[in-house]
Amino acid sequence: ARLRMPNVDAPTAFRQQLLGAIPRLRRYARSLVFDASAADDLVQTTLERALAHWHQFDQRRDILVWTLSIAHNAFMDERRRDKRASWVDAEDVIDALPAVGNDLGLRMDLLAALAKLPVEQRQPLLLVTLEQLSYAECAEVLRIPVGTVMSRISRARTALRDLLDGRAPANARGLRRVV
């Protein structure tokens, strides 16, 4: 899908930076929702919001961090609207994994394990490992403390290790999760 940028509203530098962020934004969206169509919708929503609020962008900030923040907020808005824990069930992801795996360059077993992680753990893990954001940038995107980013990534890595080794993640073995 080609995005048409307004010539009058947004300055050229902003448009160029935004265009440069699209591939990484698309990769993050696909790894987050595991559905190409839903990911494209998320990217479209993000770009629309970015263009509508381009005047709020501070040139000293990294546009990728800014657009990932917008994508995170749009994703969370959609989750709240759907009133579900996640967009897709881990079992439903299996059919879509070959396409997502090719887009992201990840192993199929790793994608299946990622799909089983709670979104609260998957988001910071993807931002830090796949998008190579710092913990501080990740905290900014997700609007959570850096310590929370660190603990969620630690739990996500442990759960991934367990899943890849064929064990149930620790939080799924009889421990009750308090919300």
mmCIF file of C-alpha atoms in Angstrom:
data_model
loop_
_atom_site.group_PDB
_atom_site.id
_atom_site.type_symbol
_atom_site.label_atom_id
_atom_site.label_comp_id
_atom_site.label_asym_id
_atom_site.label_seq_id
_atom_site.Cartn_x
_atom_site.Cartn_y
_atom_site.Cartn_z
ATOM 1 C CA ALA A 1 0.000 0.000 0.000
ATOM 2 C CA ARG A 2 1.409 3.323 -1.028
ATOM 3 C CA LEU A 3 0.925 6.251 1.312
ATOM 4 C CA ARG A 4 0.136 9.581 -0.250
ATOM 5 C CA MET A 5 1.721 12.414 1.692
ATOM 6 C CA PRO A 6 0.255 15.894 1.597
ATOM 7 C CA ASN A 7 2.656 18.393 0.037
ATOM 8 C CA VAL A 8 1.389 21.452 1.870
ATOM 9 C CA ASP A 9 0.763 20.240 5.428
ATOM 10 C CA ALA A 10 3.962 18.456 6.401
ATOM 11 C CA PRO A 11 7.477 19.742 5.847
ATOM 12 C CA THR A 12 9.719 17.737 3.548
ATOM 13 C CA ALA A 13 12.097 16.666 6.319
ATOM 14 C CA PHE A 14 9.237 15.217 8.374
ATOM 15 C CA ARG A 15 7.829 13.355 5.351
ATOM 16 C CA GLN A 16 11.232 11.875 4.547
ATOM 17 C CA GLN A 17 11.803 10.765 8.138
ATOM 18 C CA LEU A 18 8.326 9.255 8.293
ATOM 19 C CA LEU A 19 8.850 7.363 5.045
ATOM 20 C CA GLY A 20 12.149 6.050 6.402
ATOM 21 C CA ALA A 21 10.437 4.709 9.526
ATOM 22 C CA ILE A 22 7.770 2.731 7.648
ATOM 23 C CA PRO A 23 9.735 -0.524 7.091
ATOM 24 C CA ARG A 24 10.628 -0.870 10.775
ATOM 25 C CA LEU A 25 7.146 0.196 11.815
ATOM 26 C CA ARG A 26 5.658 -2.466 9.512
ATOM 27 C CA ARG A 27 8.053 -5.125 10.842
ATOM 28 C CA TYR A 28 7.132 -4.299 14.441
ATOM 29 C CA ALA A 29 3.404 -4.333 13.656
ATOM 30 C CA ARG A 30 3.625 -7.737 11.946
ATOM 31 C CA SER A 31 5.601 -9.239 14.795
ATOM 32 C CA LEU A 32 3.142 -7.805 17.301
ATOM 33 C CA VAL A 33 -0.148 -8.971 15.778
ATOM 34 C CA PHE A 34 0.958 -11.981 13.656
ATOM 35 C CA ASP A 35 -1.511 -11.072 10.926
ATOM 36 C CA ALA A 36 -0.410 -9.195 7.813
ATOM 37 C CA SER A 37 -3.764 -7.528 7.226
ATOM 38 C CA ALA A 38 -4.152 -6.403 10.855
ATOM 39 C CA ALA A 39 -0.526 -5.216 10.849
ATOM 40 C CA ASP A 40 -1.105 -3.156 7.702
ATOM 41 C CA ASP A 41 -4.182 -1.627 9.338
ATOM 42 C CA LEU A 42 -2.113 -0.780 12.409
ATOM 43 C CA VAL A 43 0.601 0.830 10.263
ATOM 44 C CA GLN A 44 -2.026 2.790 8.324
ATOM 45 C CA THR A 45 -3.628 4.027 11.553
ATOM 46 C CA THR A 46 -0.196 4.981 12.889
ATOM 47 C CA LEU A 47 0.728 6.919 9.755
ATOM 48 C CA GLU A 48 -2.628 8.697 9.693
ATOM 49 C CA ARG A 49 -2.197 9.760 13.321
ATOM 50 C CA ALA A 50 1.407 10.832 12.703
ATOM 51 C CA LEU A 51 0.403 12.968 9.736
ATOM 52 C CA ALA A 52 -2.546 14.464 11.596
ATOM 53 C CA HIS A 53 -0.269 15.456 14.488
ATOM 54 C CA TRP A 54 2.993 16.149 12.634
ATOM 55 C CA HIS A 55 3.179 19.598 14.189
ATOM 56 C CA GLN A 56 3.587 17.948 17.638
ATOM 57 C CA PHE A 57 6.730 16.092 16.554
ATOM 58 C CA ASP A 58 9.864 17.424 18.209
ATOM 59 C CA GLN A 59 12.744 17.289 15.695
ATOM 60 C CA ARG A 60 15.138 16.386 18.525
ATOM 61 C CA ARG A 61 13.296 13.079 19.049
ATOM 62 C CA ASP A 62 13.797 9.941 17.030
ATOM 63 C CA ILE A 63 10.859 9.632 14.645
ATOM 64 C CA LEU A 64 10.937 5.833 14.966
ATOM 65 C CA VAL A 65 10.398 6.045 18.731
ATOM 66 C CA TRP A 66 7.612 8.574 18.156
ATOM 67 C CA THR A 67 5.826 6.443 15.538
ATOM 68 C CA LEU A 68 6.267 3.259 17.593
ATOM 69 C CA SER A 69 4.610 5.108 20.494
ATOM 70 C CA ILE A 70 1.719 5.978 18.221
ATOM 71 C CA ALA A 71 1.529 2.357 17.021
ATOM 72 C CA HIS A 72 1.565 1.103 20.614
ATOM 73 C CA ASN A 73 -1.264 3.458 21.564
ATOM 74 C CA ALA A 74 -3.287 2.452 18.483
ATOM 75 C CA PHE A 75 -2.737 -1.237 19.268
ATOM 76 C CA MET A 76 -3.826 -0.771 22.872
ATOM 77 C CA ASP A 77 -6.875 1.230 21.743
ATOM 78 C CA GLU A 78 -7.861 -1.650 19.463
ATOM 79 C CA ARG A 79 -7.359 -4.189 22.248
ATOM 80 C CA ARG A 80 -9.601 -2.145 24.530
ATOM 81 C CA ARG A 81 -12.237 -1.872 21.796
ATOM 82 C CA ASP A 82 -12.125 -5.614 21.179
ATOM 83 C CA LYS A 83 -12.207 -6.344 24.934
ATOM 84 C CA ARG A 84 -9.945 -9.326 24.375
ATOM 85 C CA ALA A 85 -6.553 -10.204 25.872
ATOM 86 C CA SER A 86 -4.933 -10.226 22.427
ATOM 87 C CA TRP A 87 -5.824 -9.891 18.760
ATOM 88 C CA VAL A 88 -5.322 -13.571 17.984
ATOM 89 C CA ASP A 89 -5.161 -16.836 19.870
ATOM 90 C CA ALA A 90 -1.809 -18.580 19.827
ATOM 91 C CA GLU A 91 -3.419 -21.594 18.116
ATOM 92 C CA ASP A 92 -4.837 -19.434 15.295
ATOM 93 C CA VAL A 93 -1.389 -17.990 14.595
ATOM 94 C CA ILE A 94 0.020 -21.287 13.312
ATOM 95 C CA ASP A 95 -1.650 -20.872 9.881
ATOM 96 C CA ALA A 96 -0.223 -17.358 9.457
ATOM 97 C CA LEU A 97 3.305 -18.153 10.667
ATOM 98 C CA PRO A 98 4.899 -18.985 7.296
ATOM 99 C CA ALA A 99 4.060 -15.533 5.870
ATOM 100 C CA VAL A 100 5.038 -13.667 9.039
ATOM 101 C CA GLY A 101 8.213 -15.728 9.422
ATOM 102 C CA ASN A 102 9.357 -14.861 5.918
ATOM 103 C CA ASP A 103 8.700 -11.162 6.538
ATOM 104 C CA LEU A 104 10.637 -11.107 9.804
ATOM 105 C CA GLY A 105 13.340 -13.649 9.023
ATOM 106 C CA LEU A 106 12.609 -15.626 12.197
ATOM 107 C CA ARG A 107 12.446 -19.376 12.782
ATOM 108 C CA MET A 108 9.001 -20.948 12.856
ATOM 109 C CA ASP A 109 9.466 -22.399 16.357
ATOM 110 C CA LEU A 110 10.507 -18.992 17.638
ATOM 111 C CA LEU A 111 7.465 -17.328 16.053
ATOM 112 C CA ALA A 112 5.153 -19.925 17.596
ATOM 113 C CA ALA A 113 6.757 -19.322 21.004
ATOM 114 C CA LEU A 114 6.486 -15.533 20.584
ATOM 115 C CA ALA A 115 2.790 -15.912 19.777
ATOM 116 C CA LYS A 116 2.272 -17.656 23.111
ATOM 117 C CA LEU A 117 3.828 -14.837 25.134
ATOM 118 C CA PRO A 118 1.512 -12.332 26.787
ATOM 119 C CA VAL A 119 1.491 -9.111 24.765
ATOM 120 C CA GLU A 120 2.851 -7.224 27.797
ATOM 121 C CA GLN A 121 6.022 -9.327 27.527
ATOM 122 C CA ARG A 122 6.121 -9.602 23.742
ATOM 123 C CA GLN A 123 6.040 -5.820 23.119
ATOM 124 C CA PRO A 124 9.181 -4.829 25.044
ATOM 125 C CA LEU A 125 11.038 -7.942 23.898
ATOM 126 C CA LEU A 126 10.353 -7.113 20.239
ATOM 127 C CA LEU A 127 11.184 -3.436 20.645
ATOM 128 C CA VAL A 128 14.542 -4.149 22.263
ATOM 129 C CA THR A 129 15.621 -7.223 20.284
ATOM 130 C CA LEU A 130 14.009 -6.817 16.870
ATOM 131 C CA GLU A 131 13.888 -3.018 16.630
ATOM 132 C CA GLN A 132 17.070 -2.534 18.692
ATOM 133 C CA LEU A 133 15.670 0.224 20.875
ATOM 134 C CA SER A 134 17.381 0.982 24.155
ATOM 135 C CA TYR A 135 15.524 0.142 27.363
ATOM 136 C CA ALA A 136 14.892 3.868 27.853
ATOM 137 C CA GLU A 137 13.449 4.237 24.346
ATOM 138 C CA CYS A 138 11.312 1.149 24.884
ATOM 139 C CA ALA A 139 10.030 2.586 28.162
ATOM 140 C CA GLU A 140 9.174 5.805 26.336
ATOM 141 C CA VAL A 141 7.272 3.952 23.610
ATOM 142 C CA LEU A 142 5.312 1.819 26.079
ATOM 143 C CA ARG A 143 4.999 4.579 28.698
ATOM 144 C CA ILE A 144 6.236 2.357 31.504
ATOM 145 C CA PRO A 145 9.251 2.611 33.827
ATOM 146 C CA VAL A 146 12.606 1.266 32.618
ATOM 147 C CA GLY A 147 12.625 -1.259 35.467
ATOM 148 C CA THR A 148 9.310 -2.649 34.240
ATOM 149 C CA VAL A 149 10.766 -2.990 30.735
ATOM 150 C CA MET A 150 13.718 -4.896 32.159
ATOM 151 C CA SER A 151 11.583 -7.284 34.215
ATOM 152 C CA ARG A 152 9.141 -7.945 31.358
ATOM 153 C CA ILE A 153 12.005 -8.703 28.977
ATOM 154 C CA SER A 154 13.579 -11.005 31.549
ATOM 155 C CA ARG A 155 10.300 -12.883 32.031
ATOM 156 C CA ALA A 156 9.760 -13.041 28.264
ATOM 157 C CA ARG A 157 13.225 -14.497 27.653
ATOM 158 C CA THR A 158 12.716 -17.103 30.366
ATOM 159 C CA ALA A 159 9.309 -18.041 28.946
ATOM 160 C CA LEU A 160 10.722 -18.245 25.401
ATOM 161 C CA ARG A 161 13.552 -20.456 26.587
ATOM 162 C CA ASP A 162 11.052 -22.741 28.320
ATOM 163 C CA LEU A 163 8.781 -22.880 25.281
ATOM 164 C CA LEU A 164 11.649 -23.596 22.895
ATOM 165 C CA ASP A 165 12.873 -26.357 25.209
ATOM 166 C CA GLY A 166 9.399 -27.917 25.193
ATOM 167 C CA ARG A 167 8.469 -26.908 28.730
ATOM 168 C CA ALA A 168 5.502 -24.850 29.812
ATOM 169 C CA PRO A 169 6.526 -21.314 30.830
ATOM 170 C CA ALA A 170 6.932 -20.819 34.576
ATOM 171 C CA ASN A 171 3.901 -18.525 34.820
ATOM 172 C CA ALA A 172 1.754 -21.249 33.188
ATOM 173 C CA ARG A 173 2.742 -23.990 35.673
ATOM 174 C CA GLY A 174 0.223 -23.525 38.436
ATOM 175 C CA LEU A 175 1.146 -19.976 39.409
ATOM 176 C CA ARG A 176 -1.728 -17.581 39.530
ATOM 177 C CA ARG A 177 -1.298 -14.242 37.817
ATOM 178 C CA VAL A 178 -2.594 -11.260 39.776
ATOM 179 C CA VAL A 179 -3.689 -8.308 37.670
#
